[in-house]
Coordinates of C-alpha atoms and ligand atoms in Angstrom, one line a residue:
M22 CA 17.4 -92.7 105.8
S23 CA 16.2 -92.0 102.4
S24 CA 18.9 -92.7 99.7
F25 CA 19.5 -88.9 99.1
S26 CA 20.8 -88.1 102.1
N27 CA 23.1 -91.4 102.6
E28 CA 24.7 -89.6 98.8
T29 CA 24.3 -86.1 100.3
K30 CA 26.7 -87.8 103.3
N31 CA 28.7 -89.4 101.3
E32 CA 29.9 -86.5 98.7
L33 CA 30.2 -84.4 102.0
A34 CA 32.2 -87.2 103.8
R35 CA 34.7 -86.9 100.4
I36 CA 34.7 -82.6 101.0
F37 CA 38.1 -82.6 102.7
P38 CA 39.2 -78.6 104.2
E39 CA 42.0 -76.8 103.4
N40 CA 42.4 -74.6 106.2
R41 CA 43.3 -76.0 109.9
C42 CA 41.2 -73.7 111.4
C43 CA 37.9 -75.9 109.1
Q44 CA 39.6 -78.6 109.6
V45 CA 39.6 -78.0 113.8
A46 CA 36.2 -76.9 113.4
E47 CA 34.5 -79.9 111.3
L48 CA 36.0 -82.4 113.7
S49 CA 34.7 -81.2 116.9
A50 CA 31.3 -80.7 115.1
L51 CA 31.8 -84.2 114.4
L52 CA 33.4 -85.8 117.6
R53 CA 30.8 -83.1 119.9
L54 CA 27.4 -85.5 117.8
N55 CA 29.1 -88.7 117.0
G56 CA 32.0 -89.2 119.8
Q57 CA 32.4 -90.3 123.2
L58 CA 34.9 -89.3 125.5
E59 CA 35.6 -93.3 127.2
L60 CA 37.0 -93.7 131.0
T61 CA 38.5 -96.5 132.0
G62 CA 41.0 -95.9 135.2
S63 CA 43.0 -92.9 133.9
A64 CA 43.2 -93.9 130.3
K65 CA 41.2 -92.0 128.0
T66 CA 39.9 -92.7 124.8
L67 CA 38.1 -90.2 122.4
C68 CA 35.9 -92.6 119.9
I69 CA 33.8 -91.9 117.0
T70 CA 31.4 -94.5 116.0
T71 CA 29.1 -93.9 112.9
D72 CA 27.2 -96.3 110.3
N73 CA 28.6 -94.6 107.2
A74 CA 32.8 -95.5 105.8
G75 CA 32.7 -92.3 104.7
I76 CA 32.4 -90.5 108.0
A77 CA 34.7 -93.1 109.8
R78 CA 37.7 -92.4 107.1
K79 CA 37.1 -88.4 107.5
A80 CA 37.3 -88.8 111.2
F81 CA 40.1 -91.1 111.0
K82 CA 42.1 -88.2 108.6
L83 CA 41.4 -85.2 110.2
F84 CA 42.8 -86.6 113.6
K85 CA 45.6 -87.7 111.6
V86 CA 46.5 -84.4 109.5
L87 CA 45.7 -82.9 113.1
F88 CA 46.9 -84.0 115.9
G89 CA 49.6 -87.0 114.3
F90 CA 51.2 -89.5 116.2
P91 CA 51.4 -90.8 118.7
L92 CA 48.0 -91.1 118.8
T93 CA 47.0 -94.5 118.5
V94 CA 43.8 -93.6 116.2
I95 CA 42.0 -97.7 115.2
M96 CA 39.4 -98.2 112.9
E97 CA 37.1 -101.4 113.2
T98 CA 34.0 -102.8 111.9
K99 CA 31.5 -104.6 113.5
R100 CA 28.9 -105.9 113.2
R101 CA 25.4 -104.9 115.3
F102 CA 22.6 -107.9 115.5
N103 CA 24.2 -109.4 112.0
T104 CA 22.6 -106.5 109.8
S105 CA 24.4 -103.0 110.2
R106 CA 27.7 -102.8 110.4
Y107 CA 28.9 -99.9 112.1
Y108 CA 33.2 -98.1 112.3
Q109 CA 35.2 -96.8 115.6
V110 CA 37.3 -94.8 115.1
R111 CA 39.2 -94.2 118.9
A112 CA 42.4 -91.8 119.9
N113 CA 43.8 -92.4 123.2
L114 CA 45.1 -89.6 125.2
D115 CA 48.1 -89.8 126.9
E116 CA 48.0 -86.6 129.5
Q117 CA 50.4 -84.7 127.1
H118 CA 47.6 -84.9 124.9
L119 CA 44.9 -84.0 126.7
N120 CA 45.0 -80.3 125.7
I121 CA 43.3 -81.8 122.3
L122 CA 40.2 -81.7 124.6
D123 CA 40.3 -77.9 124.6
K124 CA 41.6 -77.5 121.3
L125 CA 38.6 -79.7 119.9
G126 CA 35.8 -77.6 121.6
F127 CA 35.0 -79.6 124.4
I128 CA 35.9 -78.0 127.9
D129 CA 36.6 -74.8 128.5
D130 CA 39.9 -73.0 130.0
D131 CA 38.7 -74.0 133.4
N132 CA 38.4 -77.6 132.4
R133 CA 34.5 -77.2 132.6
L134 CA 33.0 -79.1 130.1
I135 CA 30.9 -76.9 127.5
Y136 CA 27.7 -77.9 126.0
G137 CA 27.3 -74.9 123.4
I138 CA 30.2 -74.1 120.7
K139 CA 33.3 -72.6 122.0
R140 CA 33.4 -69.5 121.5
G141 CA 35.7 -68.4 118.8
M142 CA 36.0 -71.6 117.1
V143 CA 33.5 -70.8 114.5
R144 CA 33.7 -67.2 113.6
K145 CA 35.4 -67.3 110.4
K146 CA 32.8 -68.3 107.7
C147 CA 34.8 -71.2 106.2
C148 CA 34.4 -72.7 109.6
K149 CA 31.2 -71.6 110.2
R150 CA 30.6 -74.5 106.6
A151 CA 32.4 -76.8 108.2
Y152 CA 30.9 -76.8 111.4
L153 CA 27.8 -77.4 109.7
R154 CA 29.0 -80.3 107.6
G155 CA 30.1 -81.6 110.1
V156 CA 26.7 -81.5 112.3
F157 CA 25.0 -82.7 109.5
L158 CA 27.3 -86.0 108.7
A159 CA 27.2 -86.5 112.6
R160 CA 23.5 -85.8 112.7
G161 CA 21.8 -85.0 110.1
S162 CA 19.1 -85.8 107.4
V163 CA 17.2 -85.1 104.2
S164 CA 14.3 -86.9 102.5
N165 CA 14.7 -87.3 99.3
P166 CA 13.1 -84.8 97.1
G167 CA 10.6 -86.0 94.9
A168 CA 8.6 -86.9 98.3
S169 CA 8.9 -83.7 100.5
Y170 CA 10.8 -81.1 101.7
H171 CA 12.8 -82.3 105.0
L172 CA 16.3 -81.7 106.2
E173 CA 16.9 -81.8 110.2
M174 CA 19.2 -82.8 112.5
V175 CA 19.3 -83.6 115.8
F176 CA 20.8 -82.7 119.6
P177 CA 20.7 -84.1 122.6
A178 CA 21.7 -80.4 124.2
Y179 CA 19.2 -77.7 123.4
E180 CA 22.5 -75.0 123.8
L181 CA 24.2 -76.9 120.9
A182 CA 21.2 -76.5 118.9
V183 CA 20.8 -73.0 119.7
D184 CA 24.7 -72.7 118.9
V185 CA 24.2 -74.0 115.7
Q186 CA 21.2 -72.2 114.9
R187 CA 22.2 -69.0 115.2
L188 CA 25.7 -70.4 113.4
A189 CA 23.4 -71.5 110.1
E190 CA 21.5 -68.2 110.2
S191 CA 24.5 -65.9 110.1
L192 CA 24.9 -67.8 107.0
G193 CA 21.3 -67.1 105.4
V194 CA 20.0 -70.1 106.4
S195 CA 17.2 -70.5 108.6
F196 CA 16.3 -73.4 110.8
R197 CA 13.4 -74.1 112.9
L198 CA 14.1 -75.3 116.4
T199 CA 11.8 -77.8 117.8
E200 CA 12.1 -80.4 121.0
R201 CA 10.8 -83.7 119.8
K202 CA 11.4 -87.0 122.2
N203 CA 14.6 -85.3 124.7
N204 CA 16.1 -84.5 121.6
F205 CA 16.3 -81.2 119.7
L206 CA 16.4 -80.6 116.2
L207 CA 16.9 -78.1 113.8
Y208 CA 15.0 -78.2 110.2
L209 CA 14.2 -76.8 107.2
K210 CA 11.1 -77.2 105.1
D211 CA 11.2 -74.8 102.6
S212 CA 12.9 -75.9 99.3
E213 CA 14.6 -73.0 98.3
Q214 CA 16.6 -73.1 102.2
I215 CA 17.7 -77.1 101.7
V216 CA 19.4 -76.2 99.0
D217 CA 20.8 -72.9 100.4
C218 CA 22.1 -75.3 102.7
M219 CA 23.5 -78.0 100.8
R220 CA 25.4 -74.9 99.1
V221 CA 26.8 -73.6 102.1
M222 CA 27.8 -77.4 103.3
G223 CA 29.2 -77.8 100.0
A224 CA 27.1 -80.8 98.9
N225 CA 27.4 -79.5 94.5
Y226 CA 26.3 -82.5 92.9
A227 CA 23.7 -83.4 95.9
L228 CA 22.1 -80.2 95.4
L229 CA 22.0 -80.4 91.8
E230 CA 19.9 -83.5 91.9
F231 CA 17.3 -81.6 94.2
E232 CA 17.2 -78.5 91.7
N233 CA 16.4 -81.0 88.9
V234 CA 13.8 -83.1 90.9
R235 CA 12.0 -79.4 91.9
I236 CA 11.9 -77.8 89.0
Y237 CA 10.4 -80.8 87.3
K238 CA 7.9 -81.1 90.2
S239 CA 7.2 -77.4 90.2
M240 CA 6.7 -77.5 86.2
R241 CA 4.3 -80.7 86.8
N242 CA 3.0 -78.3 89.8
Q243 CA 2.4 -75.8 86.8
I244 CA 1.0 -77.7 84.2
N245 CA -1.5 -79.7 85.9
R246 CA -2.3 -76.0 87.6
Q247 CA -3.4 -74.7 83.5
V248 CA -4.9 -78.3 83.0
N249 CA -7.2 -77.7 86.2
C250 CA -8.1 -74.3 85.0
E251 CA -8.3 -75.0 80.7
T252 CA -11.1 -78.0 82.1
A253 CA -12.9 -75.7 84.2
N254 CA -13.5 -72.8 81.8
L255 CA -14.0 -75.4 79.8
E256 CA -17.2 -76.9 82.1
K257 CA -18.1 -73.2 82.4
T258 CA -18.5 -72.8 78.7
L259 CA -20.7 -76.1 78.5
E260 CA -22.5 -75.8 81.4
A261 CA -23.5 -71.9 80.1
S262 CA -24.2 -73.3 76.9
W263 CA -26.8 -76.0 77.4
R264 CA -28.8 -73.5 79.9
Q265 CA -29.0 -71.0 76.7
V266 CA -29.8 -73.8 74.6
E267 CA -32.8 -74.9 77.3
N268 CA -33.9 -71.2 77.5
I269 CA -34.2 -71.2 73.8
R270 CA -36.1 -74.0 73.1
R271 CA -38.5 -73.2 75.3
L272 CA -39.1 -69.9 74.0
I273 CA -39.3 -71.4 70.3
E274 CA -42.3 -74.0 71.7
R275 CA -44.0 -70.7 73.4
L276 CA -43.4 -68.0 70.1
T277 CA -42.0 -70.5 67.0
V278 CA -38.6 -69.4 65.8
E279 CA -40.7 -66.1 63.6
G280 CA -42.1 -65.2 67.3
L281 CA -38.7 -64.2 68.3
P282 CA -37.8 -60.7 68.3
E283 CA -35.8 -59.8 64.4
Q284 CA -32.6 -59.3 66.3
L285 CA -32.0 -62.3 68.3
R286 CA -33.9 -64.8 66.4
E287 CA -30.5 -65.5 64.1
L288 CA -28.7 -65.8 67.2
A289 CA -31.3 -68.0 68.6
V290 CA -31.4 -70.0 65.6
L291 CA -27.3 -70.6 65.8
R292 CA -26.9 -71.2 69.4
L293 CA -29.7 -74.4 69.2
E294 CA -27.1 -75.3 66.1
Y295 CA -24.1 -74.8 67.9
P296 CA -24.3 -75.7 71.1
D297 CA -20.5 -76.5 71.5
S298 CA -19.5 -73.0 70.2
S299 CA -18.4 -70.2 72.3
L300 CA -19.3 -66.5 72.3
K301 CA -16.9 -65.2 70.1
E302 CA -17.9 -68.4 67.6
L303 CA -21.4 -67.7 67.7
G304 CA -20.7 -63.8 66.5
E305 CA -18.3 -64.7 64.1
M306 CA -20.4 -67.2 62.1
M307 CA -23.6 -64.4 62.2
S308 CA -24.2 -61.3 59.6
P309 CA -22.9 -58.9 59.8
P310 CA -20.0 -60.5 62.4
L311 CA -21.3 -59.5 65.6
S312 CA -18.4 -58.9 68.4
K313 CA -18.5 -61.0 71.4
S314 CA -20.0 -58.6 74.0
G315 CA -22.5 -58.0 72.0
V316 CA -23.7 -61.5 71.6
A317 CA -23.5 -61.7 75.2
Y318 CA -25.7 -58.7 75.4
R319 CA -28.7 -60.2 72.9
M320 CA -27.9 -64.0 74.6
K321 CA -29.0 -62.1 78.2
K322 CA -31.4 -60.3 76.1
L323 CA -32.9 -64.3 74.9
E324 CA -32.6 -65.4 78.6
E325 CA -34.8 -62.9 80.0
L326 CA -37.0 -63.1 77.9
S327 CA -37.7 -67.0 78.3
E328 CA -37.5 -66.3 82.5
R329 CA -40.4 -63.7 81.5
L330 CA -42.6 -65.8 79.7
S331 CA -42.1 -69.3 82.5
Ligands
ZN409 ZN1 38.4 -72.0 108.9

């Protein structure tokens, strides 16, 4: 995962929604994508596993604020393969707490599992933003803006991917949906859309950094384009000048300078003397001075004459 991704997630993990409706929405998204329901005998445990301490802390706090005690919430730090550590937030659910599953949108009124977003859970804009933030925290990533523009979120279920796509659309962010290795992927490639998505989620500092890099990149591209364009023009000018010099040399070999038509003579001599000058500059050197188009016309005559004679 890119460092920019981590930065963005750390910032989002620090945002704690004020409203209860948004707290439920964000915890629901986190649990749906990072959590699981463990069944051991009659015991039911909801747990969230993550390698990001900020996300674990947030889940812990959301749980506590929303449902309070006597829920047992334990935070564990374990080492997996001796390299990465991960955190688990566990909540043991007694009979009396099973309605939490309903509240968090895991099951419907008939105790059936819900695969998408529970209807009515994210009706308000504030909740939609919180839900999207939860999804990104759990399953999202974004490339360093210096490299390429890419933001994605991975879903195990198609229904949820489609629901989140619709939710984001209503906030003005249009995700593309695709399938990858039995997972479903929502992604953005357009830098404007990535900026909008980060703004909606509330990643304001990461957003500023993203914008700075984006502006720098676009300025650099613009300068490169301009330089390329100027180089191309210069090459064209030099190529034309080289051709004119060749033609005039050939004419003089055949006709001598005095043999050139009088109104073309001065220009022919000036061109040989100043092969790097533009037509406009040559015109200014003439007496009397001649406009660029006048110079171009006479130059064309010289070239035609040279072609006729060769
Ligand atoms: Zn809300």
